[in-house]
PDB file of C-alpha atoms and ligand atoms in Angstrom:
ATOM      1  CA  UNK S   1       4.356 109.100 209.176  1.00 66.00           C
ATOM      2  CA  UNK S   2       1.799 111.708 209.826  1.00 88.00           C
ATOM      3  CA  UNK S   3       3.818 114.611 209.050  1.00 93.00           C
ATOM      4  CA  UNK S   4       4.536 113.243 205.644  1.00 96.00           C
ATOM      5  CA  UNK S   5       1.002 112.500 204.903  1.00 97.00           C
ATOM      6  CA  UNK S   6       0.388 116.369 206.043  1.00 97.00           C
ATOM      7  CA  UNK S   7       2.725 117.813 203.860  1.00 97.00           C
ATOM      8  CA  UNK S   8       1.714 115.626 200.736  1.00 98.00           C
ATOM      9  CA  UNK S   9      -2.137 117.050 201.418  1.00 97.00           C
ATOM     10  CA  UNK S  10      -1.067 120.879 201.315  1.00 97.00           C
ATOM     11  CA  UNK S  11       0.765 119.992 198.228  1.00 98.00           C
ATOM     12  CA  UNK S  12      -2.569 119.048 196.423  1.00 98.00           C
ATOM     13  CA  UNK S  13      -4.014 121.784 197.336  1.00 96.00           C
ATOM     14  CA  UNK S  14      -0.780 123.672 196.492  1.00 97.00           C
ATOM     15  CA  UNK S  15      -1.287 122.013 192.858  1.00 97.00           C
ATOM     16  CA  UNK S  16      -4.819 121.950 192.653  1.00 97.00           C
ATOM     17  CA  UNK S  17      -5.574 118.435 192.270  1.00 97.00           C
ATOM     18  CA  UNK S  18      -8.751 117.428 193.971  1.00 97.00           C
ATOM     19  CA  UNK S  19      -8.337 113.624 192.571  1.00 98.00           C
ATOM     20  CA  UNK S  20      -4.864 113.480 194.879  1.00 98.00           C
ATOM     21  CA  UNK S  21      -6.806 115.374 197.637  1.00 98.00           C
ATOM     22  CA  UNK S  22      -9.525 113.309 198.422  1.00 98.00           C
ATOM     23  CA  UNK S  23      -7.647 110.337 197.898  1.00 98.00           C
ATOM     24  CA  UNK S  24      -4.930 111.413 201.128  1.00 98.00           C
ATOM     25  CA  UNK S  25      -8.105 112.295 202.873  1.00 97.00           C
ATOM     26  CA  UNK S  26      -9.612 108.370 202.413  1.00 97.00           C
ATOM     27  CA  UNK S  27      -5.907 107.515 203.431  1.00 97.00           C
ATOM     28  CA  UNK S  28      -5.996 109.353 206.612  1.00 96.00           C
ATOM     29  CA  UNK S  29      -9.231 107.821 207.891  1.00 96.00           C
ATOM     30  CA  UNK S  30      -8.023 104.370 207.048  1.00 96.00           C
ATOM     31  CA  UNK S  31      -4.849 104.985 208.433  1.00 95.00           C
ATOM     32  CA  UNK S  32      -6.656 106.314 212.092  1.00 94.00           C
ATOM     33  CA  UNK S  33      -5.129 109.927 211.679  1.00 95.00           C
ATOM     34  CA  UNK S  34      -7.529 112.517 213.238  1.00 89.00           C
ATOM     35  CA  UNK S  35      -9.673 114.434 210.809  1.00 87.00           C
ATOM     36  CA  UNK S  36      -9.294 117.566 212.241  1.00 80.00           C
ATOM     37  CA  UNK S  37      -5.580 117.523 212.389  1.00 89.00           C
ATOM     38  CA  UNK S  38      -5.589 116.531 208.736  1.00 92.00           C
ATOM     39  CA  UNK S  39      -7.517 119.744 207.741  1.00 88.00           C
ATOM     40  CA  UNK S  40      -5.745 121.789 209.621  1.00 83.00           C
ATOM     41  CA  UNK S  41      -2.111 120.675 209.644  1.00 92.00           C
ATOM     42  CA  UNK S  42      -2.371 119.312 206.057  1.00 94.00           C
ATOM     43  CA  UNK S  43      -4.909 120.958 203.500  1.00 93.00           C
ATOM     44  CA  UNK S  44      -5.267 124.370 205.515  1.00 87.00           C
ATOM     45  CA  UNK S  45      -1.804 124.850 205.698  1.00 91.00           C
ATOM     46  CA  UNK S  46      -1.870 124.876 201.862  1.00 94.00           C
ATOM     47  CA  UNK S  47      -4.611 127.308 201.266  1.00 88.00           C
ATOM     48  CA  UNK S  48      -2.704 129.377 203.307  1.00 85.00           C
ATOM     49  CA  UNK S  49       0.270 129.037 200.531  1.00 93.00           C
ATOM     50  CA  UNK S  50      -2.376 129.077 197.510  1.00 92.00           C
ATOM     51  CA  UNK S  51      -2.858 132.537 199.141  1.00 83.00           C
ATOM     52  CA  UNK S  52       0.494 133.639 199.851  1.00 90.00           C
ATOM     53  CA  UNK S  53       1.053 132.733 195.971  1.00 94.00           C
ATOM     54  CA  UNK S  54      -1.968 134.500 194.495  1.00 87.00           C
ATOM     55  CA  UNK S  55      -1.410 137.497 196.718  1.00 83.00           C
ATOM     56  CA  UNK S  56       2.215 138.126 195.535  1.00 93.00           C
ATOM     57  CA  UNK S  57       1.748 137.590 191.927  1.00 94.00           C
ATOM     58  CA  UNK S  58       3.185 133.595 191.642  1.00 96.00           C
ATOM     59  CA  UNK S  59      -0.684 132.131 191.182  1.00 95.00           C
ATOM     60  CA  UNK S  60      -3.397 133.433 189.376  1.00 93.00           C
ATOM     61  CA  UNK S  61      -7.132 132.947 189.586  1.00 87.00           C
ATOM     62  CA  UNK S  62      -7.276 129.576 188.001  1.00 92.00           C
ATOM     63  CA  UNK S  63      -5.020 128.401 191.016  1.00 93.00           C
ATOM     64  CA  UNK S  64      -7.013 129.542 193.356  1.00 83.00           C
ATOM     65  CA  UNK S  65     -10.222 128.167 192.408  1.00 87.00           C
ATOM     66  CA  UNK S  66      -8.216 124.743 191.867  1.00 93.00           C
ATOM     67  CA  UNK S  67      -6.695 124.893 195.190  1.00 92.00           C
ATOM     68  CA  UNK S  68     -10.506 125.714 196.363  1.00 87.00           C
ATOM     69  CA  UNK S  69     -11.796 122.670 194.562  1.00 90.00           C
ATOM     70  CA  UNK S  70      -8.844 120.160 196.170  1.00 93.00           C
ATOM     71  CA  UNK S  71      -9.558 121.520 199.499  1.00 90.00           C
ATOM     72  CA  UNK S  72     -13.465 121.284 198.884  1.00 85.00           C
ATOM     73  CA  UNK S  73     -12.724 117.362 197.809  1.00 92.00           C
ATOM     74  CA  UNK S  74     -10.830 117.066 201.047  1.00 93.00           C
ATOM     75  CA  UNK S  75     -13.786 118.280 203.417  1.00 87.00           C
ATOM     76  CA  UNK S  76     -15.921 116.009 201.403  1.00 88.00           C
ATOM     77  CA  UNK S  77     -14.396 113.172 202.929  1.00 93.00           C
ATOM     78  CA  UNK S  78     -13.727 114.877 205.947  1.00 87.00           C
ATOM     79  CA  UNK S  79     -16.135 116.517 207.296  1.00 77.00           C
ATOM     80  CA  UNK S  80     -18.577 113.894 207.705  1.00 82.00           C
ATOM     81  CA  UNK S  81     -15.983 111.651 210.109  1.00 83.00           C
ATOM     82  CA  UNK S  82     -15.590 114.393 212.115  1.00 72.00           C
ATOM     83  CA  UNK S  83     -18.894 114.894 212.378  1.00 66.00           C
ATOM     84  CA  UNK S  84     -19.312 111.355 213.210  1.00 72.00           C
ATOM     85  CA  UNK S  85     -16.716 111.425 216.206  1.00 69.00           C
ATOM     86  CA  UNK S  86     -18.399 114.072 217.726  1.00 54.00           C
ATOM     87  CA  UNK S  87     -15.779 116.972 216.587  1.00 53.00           C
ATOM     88  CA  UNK S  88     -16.673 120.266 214.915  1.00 54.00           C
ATOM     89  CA  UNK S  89     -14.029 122.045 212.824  1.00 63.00           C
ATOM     90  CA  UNK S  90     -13.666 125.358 214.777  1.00 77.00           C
ATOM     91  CA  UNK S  91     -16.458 127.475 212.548  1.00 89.00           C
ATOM     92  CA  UNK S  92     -15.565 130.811 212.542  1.00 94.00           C
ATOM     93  CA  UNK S  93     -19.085 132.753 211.818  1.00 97.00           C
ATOM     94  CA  UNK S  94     -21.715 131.685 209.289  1.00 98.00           C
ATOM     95  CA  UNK S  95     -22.134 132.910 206.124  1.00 98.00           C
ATOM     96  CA  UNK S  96     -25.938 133.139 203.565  1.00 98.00           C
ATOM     97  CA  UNK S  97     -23.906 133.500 200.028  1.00 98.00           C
ATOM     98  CA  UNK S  98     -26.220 133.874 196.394  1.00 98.00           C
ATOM     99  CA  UNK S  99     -26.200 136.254 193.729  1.00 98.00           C
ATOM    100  CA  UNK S 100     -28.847 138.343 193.641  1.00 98.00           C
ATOM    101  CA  UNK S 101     -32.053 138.417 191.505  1.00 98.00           C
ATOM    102  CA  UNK S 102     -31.746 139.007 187.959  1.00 98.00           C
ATOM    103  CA  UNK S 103     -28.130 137.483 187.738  1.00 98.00           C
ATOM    104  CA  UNK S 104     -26.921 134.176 186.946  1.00 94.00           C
ATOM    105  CA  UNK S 105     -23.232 134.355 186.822  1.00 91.00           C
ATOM    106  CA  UNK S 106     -22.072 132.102 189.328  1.00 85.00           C
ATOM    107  CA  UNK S 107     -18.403 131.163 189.076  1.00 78.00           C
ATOM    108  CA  UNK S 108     -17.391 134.363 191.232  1.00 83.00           C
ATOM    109  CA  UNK S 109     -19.440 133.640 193.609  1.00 90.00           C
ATOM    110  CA  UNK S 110     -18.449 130.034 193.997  1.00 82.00           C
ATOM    111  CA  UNK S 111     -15.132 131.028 194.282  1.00 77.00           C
ATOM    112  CA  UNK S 112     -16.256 133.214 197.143  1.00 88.00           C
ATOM    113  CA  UNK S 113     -17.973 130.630 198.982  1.00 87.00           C
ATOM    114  CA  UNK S 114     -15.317 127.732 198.287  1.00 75.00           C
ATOM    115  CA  UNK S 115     -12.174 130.074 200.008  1.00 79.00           C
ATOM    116  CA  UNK S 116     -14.811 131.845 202.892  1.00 88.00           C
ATOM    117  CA  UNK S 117     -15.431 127.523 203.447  1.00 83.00           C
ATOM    118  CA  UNK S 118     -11.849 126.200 203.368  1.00 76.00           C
ATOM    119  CA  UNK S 119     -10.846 129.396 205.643  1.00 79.00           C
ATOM    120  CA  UNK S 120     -13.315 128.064 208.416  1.00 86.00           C
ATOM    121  CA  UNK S 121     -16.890 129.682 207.692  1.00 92.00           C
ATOM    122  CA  UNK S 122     -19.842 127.818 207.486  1.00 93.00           C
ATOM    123  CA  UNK S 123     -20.776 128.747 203.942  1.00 93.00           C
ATOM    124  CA  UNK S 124     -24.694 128.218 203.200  1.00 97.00           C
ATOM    125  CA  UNK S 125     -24.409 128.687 198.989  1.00 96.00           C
ATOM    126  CA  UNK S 126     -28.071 129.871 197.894  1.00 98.00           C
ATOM    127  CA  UNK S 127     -27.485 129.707 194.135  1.00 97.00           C
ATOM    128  CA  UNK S 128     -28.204 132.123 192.000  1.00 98.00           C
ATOM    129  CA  UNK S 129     -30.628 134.834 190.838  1.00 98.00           C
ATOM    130  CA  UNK S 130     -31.979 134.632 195.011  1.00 98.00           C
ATOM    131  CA  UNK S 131     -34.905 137.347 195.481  1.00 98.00           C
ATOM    132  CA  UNK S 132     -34.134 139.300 198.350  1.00 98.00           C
ATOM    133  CA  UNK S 133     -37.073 137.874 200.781  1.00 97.00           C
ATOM    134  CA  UNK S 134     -35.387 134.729 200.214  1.00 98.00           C
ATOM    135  CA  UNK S 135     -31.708 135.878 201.526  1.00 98.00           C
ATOM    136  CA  UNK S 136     -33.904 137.750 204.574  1.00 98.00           C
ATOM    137  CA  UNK S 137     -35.577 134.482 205.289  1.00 98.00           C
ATOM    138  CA  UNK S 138     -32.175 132.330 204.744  1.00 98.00           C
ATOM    139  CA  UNK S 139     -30.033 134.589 207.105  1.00 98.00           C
ATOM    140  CA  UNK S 140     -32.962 134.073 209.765  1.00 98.00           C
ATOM    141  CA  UNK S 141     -33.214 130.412 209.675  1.00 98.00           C
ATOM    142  CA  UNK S 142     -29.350 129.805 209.808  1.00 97.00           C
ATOM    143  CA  UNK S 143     -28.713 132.509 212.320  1.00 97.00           C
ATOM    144  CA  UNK S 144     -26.578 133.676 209.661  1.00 98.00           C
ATOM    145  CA  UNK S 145     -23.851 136.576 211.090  1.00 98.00           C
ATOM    146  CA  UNK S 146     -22.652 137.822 208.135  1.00 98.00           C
ATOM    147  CA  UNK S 147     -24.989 137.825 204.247  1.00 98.00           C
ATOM    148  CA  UNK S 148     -22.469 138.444 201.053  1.00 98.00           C
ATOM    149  CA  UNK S 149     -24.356 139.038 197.508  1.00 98.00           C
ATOM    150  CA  UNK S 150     -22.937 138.526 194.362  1.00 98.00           C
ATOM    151  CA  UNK S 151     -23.439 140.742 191.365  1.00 98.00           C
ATOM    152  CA  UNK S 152     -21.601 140.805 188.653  1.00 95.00           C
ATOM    153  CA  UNK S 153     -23.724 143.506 186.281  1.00 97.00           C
ATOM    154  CA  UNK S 154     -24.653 147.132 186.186  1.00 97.00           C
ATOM    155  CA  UNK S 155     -28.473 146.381 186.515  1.00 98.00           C
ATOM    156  CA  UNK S 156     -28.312 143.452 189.016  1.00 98.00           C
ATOM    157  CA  UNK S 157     -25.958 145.089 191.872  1.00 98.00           C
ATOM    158  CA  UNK S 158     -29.227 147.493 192.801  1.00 98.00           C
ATOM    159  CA  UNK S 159     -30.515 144.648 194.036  1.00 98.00           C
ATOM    160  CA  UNK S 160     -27.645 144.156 196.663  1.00 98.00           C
ATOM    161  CA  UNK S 161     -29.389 147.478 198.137  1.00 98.00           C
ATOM    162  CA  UNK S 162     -32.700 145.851 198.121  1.00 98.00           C
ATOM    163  CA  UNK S 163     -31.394 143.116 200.028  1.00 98.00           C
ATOM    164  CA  UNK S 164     -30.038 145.327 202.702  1.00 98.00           C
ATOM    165  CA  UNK S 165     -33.631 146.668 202.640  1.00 98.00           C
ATOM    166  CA  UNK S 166     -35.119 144.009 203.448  1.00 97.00           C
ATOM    167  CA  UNK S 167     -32.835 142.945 206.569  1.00 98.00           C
ATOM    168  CA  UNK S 168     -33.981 145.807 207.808  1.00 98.00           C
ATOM    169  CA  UNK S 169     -37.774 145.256 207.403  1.00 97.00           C
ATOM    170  CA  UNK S 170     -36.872 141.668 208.532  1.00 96.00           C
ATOM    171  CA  UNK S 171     -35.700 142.973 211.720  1.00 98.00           C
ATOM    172  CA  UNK S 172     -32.062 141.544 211.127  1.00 98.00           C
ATOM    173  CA  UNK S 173     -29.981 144.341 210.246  1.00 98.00           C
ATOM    174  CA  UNK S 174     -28.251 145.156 213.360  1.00 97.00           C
ATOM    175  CA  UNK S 175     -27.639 141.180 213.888  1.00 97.00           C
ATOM    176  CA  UNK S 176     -26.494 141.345 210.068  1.00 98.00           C
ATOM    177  CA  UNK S 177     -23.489 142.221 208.561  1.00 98.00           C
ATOM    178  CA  UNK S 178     -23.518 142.370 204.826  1.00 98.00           C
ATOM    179  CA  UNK S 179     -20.631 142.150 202.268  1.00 98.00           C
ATOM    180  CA  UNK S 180     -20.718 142.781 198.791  1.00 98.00           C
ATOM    181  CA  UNK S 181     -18.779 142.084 195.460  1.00 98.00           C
ATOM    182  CA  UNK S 182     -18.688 141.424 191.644  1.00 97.00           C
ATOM    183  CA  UNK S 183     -16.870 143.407 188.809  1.00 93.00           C
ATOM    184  CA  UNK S 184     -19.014 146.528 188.937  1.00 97.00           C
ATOM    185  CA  UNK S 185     -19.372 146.482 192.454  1.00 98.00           C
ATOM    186  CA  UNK S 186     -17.013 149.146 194.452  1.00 98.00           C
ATOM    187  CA  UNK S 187     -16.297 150.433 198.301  1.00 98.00           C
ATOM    188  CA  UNK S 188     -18.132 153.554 196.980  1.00 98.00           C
ATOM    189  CA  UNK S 189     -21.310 151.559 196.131  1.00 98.00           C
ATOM    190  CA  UNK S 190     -20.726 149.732 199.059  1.00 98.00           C
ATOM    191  CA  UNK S 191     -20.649 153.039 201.637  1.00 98.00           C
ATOM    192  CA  UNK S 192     -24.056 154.302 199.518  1.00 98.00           C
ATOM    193  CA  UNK S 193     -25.823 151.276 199.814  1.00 98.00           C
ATOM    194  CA  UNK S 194     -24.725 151.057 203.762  1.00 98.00           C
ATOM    195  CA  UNK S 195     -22.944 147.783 203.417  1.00 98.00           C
ATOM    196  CA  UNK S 196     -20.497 146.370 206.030  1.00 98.00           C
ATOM    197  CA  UNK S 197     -17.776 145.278 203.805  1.00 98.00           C
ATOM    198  CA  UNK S 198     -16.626 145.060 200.234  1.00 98.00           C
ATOM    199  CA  UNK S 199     -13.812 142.471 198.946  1.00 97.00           C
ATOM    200  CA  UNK S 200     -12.609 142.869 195.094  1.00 93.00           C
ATOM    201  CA  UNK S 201     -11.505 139.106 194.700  1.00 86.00           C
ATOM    202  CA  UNK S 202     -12.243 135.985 196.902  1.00 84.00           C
ATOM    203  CA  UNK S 203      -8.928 135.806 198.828  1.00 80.00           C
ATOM    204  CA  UNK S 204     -10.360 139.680 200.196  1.00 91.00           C
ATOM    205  CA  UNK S 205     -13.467 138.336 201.058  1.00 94.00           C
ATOM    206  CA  UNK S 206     -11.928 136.461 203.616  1.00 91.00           C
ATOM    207  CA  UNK S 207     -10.228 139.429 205.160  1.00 94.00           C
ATOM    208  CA  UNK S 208     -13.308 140.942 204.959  1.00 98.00           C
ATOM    209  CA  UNK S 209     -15.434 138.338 206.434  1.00 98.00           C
ATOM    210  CA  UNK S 210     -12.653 137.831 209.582  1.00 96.00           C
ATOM    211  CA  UNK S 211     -12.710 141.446 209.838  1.00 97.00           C
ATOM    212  CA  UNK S 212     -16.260 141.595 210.284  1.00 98.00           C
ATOM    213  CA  UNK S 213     -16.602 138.718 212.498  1.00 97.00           C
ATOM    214  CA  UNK S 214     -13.780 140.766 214.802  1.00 96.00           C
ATOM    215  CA  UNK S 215     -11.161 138.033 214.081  1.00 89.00           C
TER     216      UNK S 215
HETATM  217  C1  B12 W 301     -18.870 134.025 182.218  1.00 91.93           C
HETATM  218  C2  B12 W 301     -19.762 135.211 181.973  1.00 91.93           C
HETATM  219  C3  B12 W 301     -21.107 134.965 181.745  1.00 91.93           C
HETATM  220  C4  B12 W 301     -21.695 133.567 181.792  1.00 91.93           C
HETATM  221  C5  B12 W 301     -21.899 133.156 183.262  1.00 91.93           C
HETATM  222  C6  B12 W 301     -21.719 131.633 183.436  1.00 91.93           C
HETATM  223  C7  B12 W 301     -21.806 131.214 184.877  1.00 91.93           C
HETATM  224  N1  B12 W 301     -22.224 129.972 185.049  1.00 91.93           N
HETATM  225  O1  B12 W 301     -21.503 131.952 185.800  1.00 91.93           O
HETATM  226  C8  B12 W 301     -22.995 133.764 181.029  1.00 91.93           C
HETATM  227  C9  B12 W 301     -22.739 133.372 179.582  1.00 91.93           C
HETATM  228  C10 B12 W 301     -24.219 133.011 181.524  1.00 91.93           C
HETATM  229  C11 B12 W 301     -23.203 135.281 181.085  1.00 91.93           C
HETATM  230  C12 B12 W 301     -24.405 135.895 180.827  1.00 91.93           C
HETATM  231  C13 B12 W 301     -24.562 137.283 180.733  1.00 91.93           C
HETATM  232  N2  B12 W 301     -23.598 138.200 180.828  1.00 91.93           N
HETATM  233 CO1  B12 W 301     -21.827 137.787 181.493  1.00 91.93          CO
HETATM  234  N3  B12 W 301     -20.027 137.587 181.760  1.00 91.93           N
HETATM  235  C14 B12 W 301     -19.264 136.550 182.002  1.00 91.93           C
HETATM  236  C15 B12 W 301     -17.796 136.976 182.126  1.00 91.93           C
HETATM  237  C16 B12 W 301     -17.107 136.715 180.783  1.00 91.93           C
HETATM  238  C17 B12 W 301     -16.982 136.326 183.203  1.00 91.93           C
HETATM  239  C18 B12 W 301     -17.582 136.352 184.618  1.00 91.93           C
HETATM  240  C19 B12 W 301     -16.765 135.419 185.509  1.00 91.93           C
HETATM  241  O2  B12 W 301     -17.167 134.294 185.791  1.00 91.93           O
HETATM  242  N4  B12 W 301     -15.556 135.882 185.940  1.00 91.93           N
HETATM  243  C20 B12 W 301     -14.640 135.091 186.723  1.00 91.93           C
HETATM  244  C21 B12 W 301     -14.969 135.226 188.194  1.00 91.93           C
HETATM  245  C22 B12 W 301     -14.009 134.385 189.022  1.00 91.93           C
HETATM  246  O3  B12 W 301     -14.806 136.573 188.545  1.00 91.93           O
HETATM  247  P1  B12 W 301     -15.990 137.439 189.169  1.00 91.93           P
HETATM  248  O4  B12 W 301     -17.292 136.848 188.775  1.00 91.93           O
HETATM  249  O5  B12 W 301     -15.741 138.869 188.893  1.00 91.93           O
HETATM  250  O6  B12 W 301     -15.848 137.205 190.729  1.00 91.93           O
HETATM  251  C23 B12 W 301     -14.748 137.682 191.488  1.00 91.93           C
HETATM  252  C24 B12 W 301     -14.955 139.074 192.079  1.00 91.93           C
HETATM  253  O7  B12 W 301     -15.869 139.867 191.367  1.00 91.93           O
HETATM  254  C25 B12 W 301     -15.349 138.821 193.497  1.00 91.93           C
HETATM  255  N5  B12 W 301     -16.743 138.563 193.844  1.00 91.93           N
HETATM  256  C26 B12 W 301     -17.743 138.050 193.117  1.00 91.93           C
HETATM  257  N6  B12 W 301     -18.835 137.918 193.858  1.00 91.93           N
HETATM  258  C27 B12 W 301     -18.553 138.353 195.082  1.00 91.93           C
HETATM  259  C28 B12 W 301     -19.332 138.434 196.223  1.00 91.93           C
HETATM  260  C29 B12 W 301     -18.787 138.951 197.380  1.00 91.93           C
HETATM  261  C30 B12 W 301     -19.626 139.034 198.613  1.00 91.93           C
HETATM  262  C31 B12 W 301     -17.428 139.386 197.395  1.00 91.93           C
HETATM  263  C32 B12 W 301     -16.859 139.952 198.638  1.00 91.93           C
HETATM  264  C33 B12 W 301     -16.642 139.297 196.271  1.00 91.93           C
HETATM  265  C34 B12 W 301     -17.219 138.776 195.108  1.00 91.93           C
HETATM  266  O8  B12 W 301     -14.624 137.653 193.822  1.00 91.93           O
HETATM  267  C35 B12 W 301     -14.659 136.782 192.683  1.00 91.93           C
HETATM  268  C36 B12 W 301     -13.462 135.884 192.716  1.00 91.93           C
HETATM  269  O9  B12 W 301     -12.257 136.581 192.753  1.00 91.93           O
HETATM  270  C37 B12 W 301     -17.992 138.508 182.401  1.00 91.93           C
HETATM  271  C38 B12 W 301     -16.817 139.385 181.980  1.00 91.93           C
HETATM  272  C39 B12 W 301     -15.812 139.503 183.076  1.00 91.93           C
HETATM  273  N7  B12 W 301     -14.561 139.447 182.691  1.00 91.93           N
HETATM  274  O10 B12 W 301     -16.146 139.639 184.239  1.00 91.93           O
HETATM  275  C40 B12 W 301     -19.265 138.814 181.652  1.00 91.93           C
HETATM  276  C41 B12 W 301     -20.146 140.008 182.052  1.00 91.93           C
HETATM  277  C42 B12 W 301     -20.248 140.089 183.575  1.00 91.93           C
HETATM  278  N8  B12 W 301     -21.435 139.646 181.504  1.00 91.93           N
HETATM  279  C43 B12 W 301     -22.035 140.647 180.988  1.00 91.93           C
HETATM  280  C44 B12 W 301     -23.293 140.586 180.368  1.00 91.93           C
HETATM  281  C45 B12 W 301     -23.784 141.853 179.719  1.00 91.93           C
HETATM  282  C46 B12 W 301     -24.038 139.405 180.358  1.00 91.93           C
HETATM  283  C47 B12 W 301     -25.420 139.208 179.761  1.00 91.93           C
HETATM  284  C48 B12 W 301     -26.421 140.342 180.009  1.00 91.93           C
HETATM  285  C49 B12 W 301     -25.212 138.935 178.276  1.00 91.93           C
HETATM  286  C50 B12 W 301     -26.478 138.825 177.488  1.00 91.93           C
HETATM  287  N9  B12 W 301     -26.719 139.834 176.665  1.00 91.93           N
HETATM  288  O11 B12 W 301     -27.208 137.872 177.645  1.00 91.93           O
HETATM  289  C51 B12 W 301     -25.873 137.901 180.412  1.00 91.93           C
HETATM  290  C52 B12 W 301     -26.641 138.170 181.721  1.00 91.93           C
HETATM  291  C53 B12 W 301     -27.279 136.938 182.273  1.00 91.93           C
HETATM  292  C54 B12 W 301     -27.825 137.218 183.636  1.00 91.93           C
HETATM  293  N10 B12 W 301     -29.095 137.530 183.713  1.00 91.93           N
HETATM  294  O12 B12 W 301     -27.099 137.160 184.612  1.00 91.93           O
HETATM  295  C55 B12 W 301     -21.264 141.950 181.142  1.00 91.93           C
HETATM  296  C56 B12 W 301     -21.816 142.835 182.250  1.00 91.93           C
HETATM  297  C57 B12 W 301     -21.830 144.295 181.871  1.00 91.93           C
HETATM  298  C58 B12 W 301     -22.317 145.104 183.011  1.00 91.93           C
HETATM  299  N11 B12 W 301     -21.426 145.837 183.611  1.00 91.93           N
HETATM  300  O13 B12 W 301     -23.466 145.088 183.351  1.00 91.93           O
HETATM  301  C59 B12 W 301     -19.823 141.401 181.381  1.00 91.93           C
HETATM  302  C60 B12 W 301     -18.937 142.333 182.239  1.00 91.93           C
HETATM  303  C61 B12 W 301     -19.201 141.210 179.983  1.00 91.93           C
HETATM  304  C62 B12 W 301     -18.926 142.516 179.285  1.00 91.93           C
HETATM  305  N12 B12 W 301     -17.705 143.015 179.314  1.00 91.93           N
HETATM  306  O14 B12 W 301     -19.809 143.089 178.718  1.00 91.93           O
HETATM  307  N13 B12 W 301     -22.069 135.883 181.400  1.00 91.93           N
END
């Protein structure tokens, strides 16, 4: 009964239909089936195709962020029962997201945050256009291990290296790591700045964000 009910969750997420996602999740808690072992034996185990897909050419960005969105829908529901019986999903390192001053292009970075979330980080999402006191003062109140900025133009990105800056008057850098992306951003610009990691798409971030964490 269960296993059926797992399989038609990772096919939501494999189609990207939130609607059909959150609807299994409702049906799982009415139905008694653990929370945890629907997220991870149901809508998990799809990400993990949306990503197989994307990575060998079959799905392309639109699939991903709708497999993000079902999966998000899912944990909407989710989450807070397994909160409720006392359970934590296995969090895997926290994460202070934004894009940085200046910059209000968001959908990257949304992207970033939903597939860093449905992989098993704890995903703090500080917006956009975030001064870089604010993602100092964010990473220190959440304990944050790793901070990833967003930039998406020429002018903004230099204020990824302000950001590291200020870690570093903060007094957080070396309990820090720091990831960047956005078009113009690069490995290059990420070695001059002195950034920890640099993904090109949101599927890398993840590999990026496991590496980091030692995973
Ligand atoms: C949509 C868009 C906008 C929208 C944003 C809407 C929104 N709510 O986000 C609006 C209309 C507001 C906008 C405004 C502007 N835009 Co604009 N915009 C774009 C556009 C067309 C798409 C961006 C996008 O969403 N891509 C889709 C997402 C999924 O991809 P992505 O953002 O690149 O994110 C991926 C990766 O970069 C990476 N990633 C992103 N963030 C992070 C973070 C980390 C930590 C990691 C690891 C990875 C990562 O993973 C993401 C997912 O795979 C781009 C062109 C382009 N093709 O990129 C121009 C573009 C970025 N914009 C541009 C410009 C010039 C502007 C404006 C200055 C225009 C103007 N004259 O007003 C303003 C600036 C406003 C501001 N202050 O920020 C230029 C930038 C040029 C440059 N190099 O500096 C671009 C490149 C267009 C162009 N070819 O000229 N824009």
């Amino acid at each position: 009964m269960s296993e059926e009910l797992f399989k038609q969750m990772a096919q939501a997420v494999i189609d990207g239909d939130p609607d059909q996602a959150q609807a299994l999740a409702q049906q799982s808690l009415d139905t008694g089936v653990d929370p945890l072992e629907a997220i991870n034996r149901g809508y998990t185990a799809g990400m993990d195709v949306v990503g197989e897909l994307y990575s060998s050419g079959e799905y392309f960005l639109p699939d991903l962020i709708l497999g993000g969105e079902a999966m998000k829908a899912a944990l909407a529901v989710l989450e807070p029962a397994l909160k409720a019986g006392g359970r934590q999903r296995k969090v895997l390192g926290t994460i202070v997201l934004g894009t940085v001053k200046g910059d209000i292009h968001e959908i990257g970075k949304a992207l970033v945050g939903s597939m860093l979330s449905a992989n098993g980080f704890q995903v703090y999402d500080l917006g956009i256009d975030i001064e870089a006191d604010e993602f100092a003062a964010r990473a220190r109140e959440h304990s944050a291990d790793i901070v990833a900025l967003s930039a998406l133009l020429t002018t903004t990105m230099l204020h990824q290296r302000d950001v590291i800056e200020h870690l570093v008057e903060a007094g957080l850098r070396d309990r820090v790591k720091v990831m960047v992306g956005g078009s113009p951003v690069t490995q290059a610009w990420a070695d001059q700045i002195g950034a920890d990691g640099y993904a090109e798409d949101a599927a890398g971030a993840v590999t990026v964000a496991k590496r980091l964490m030692g995973i």
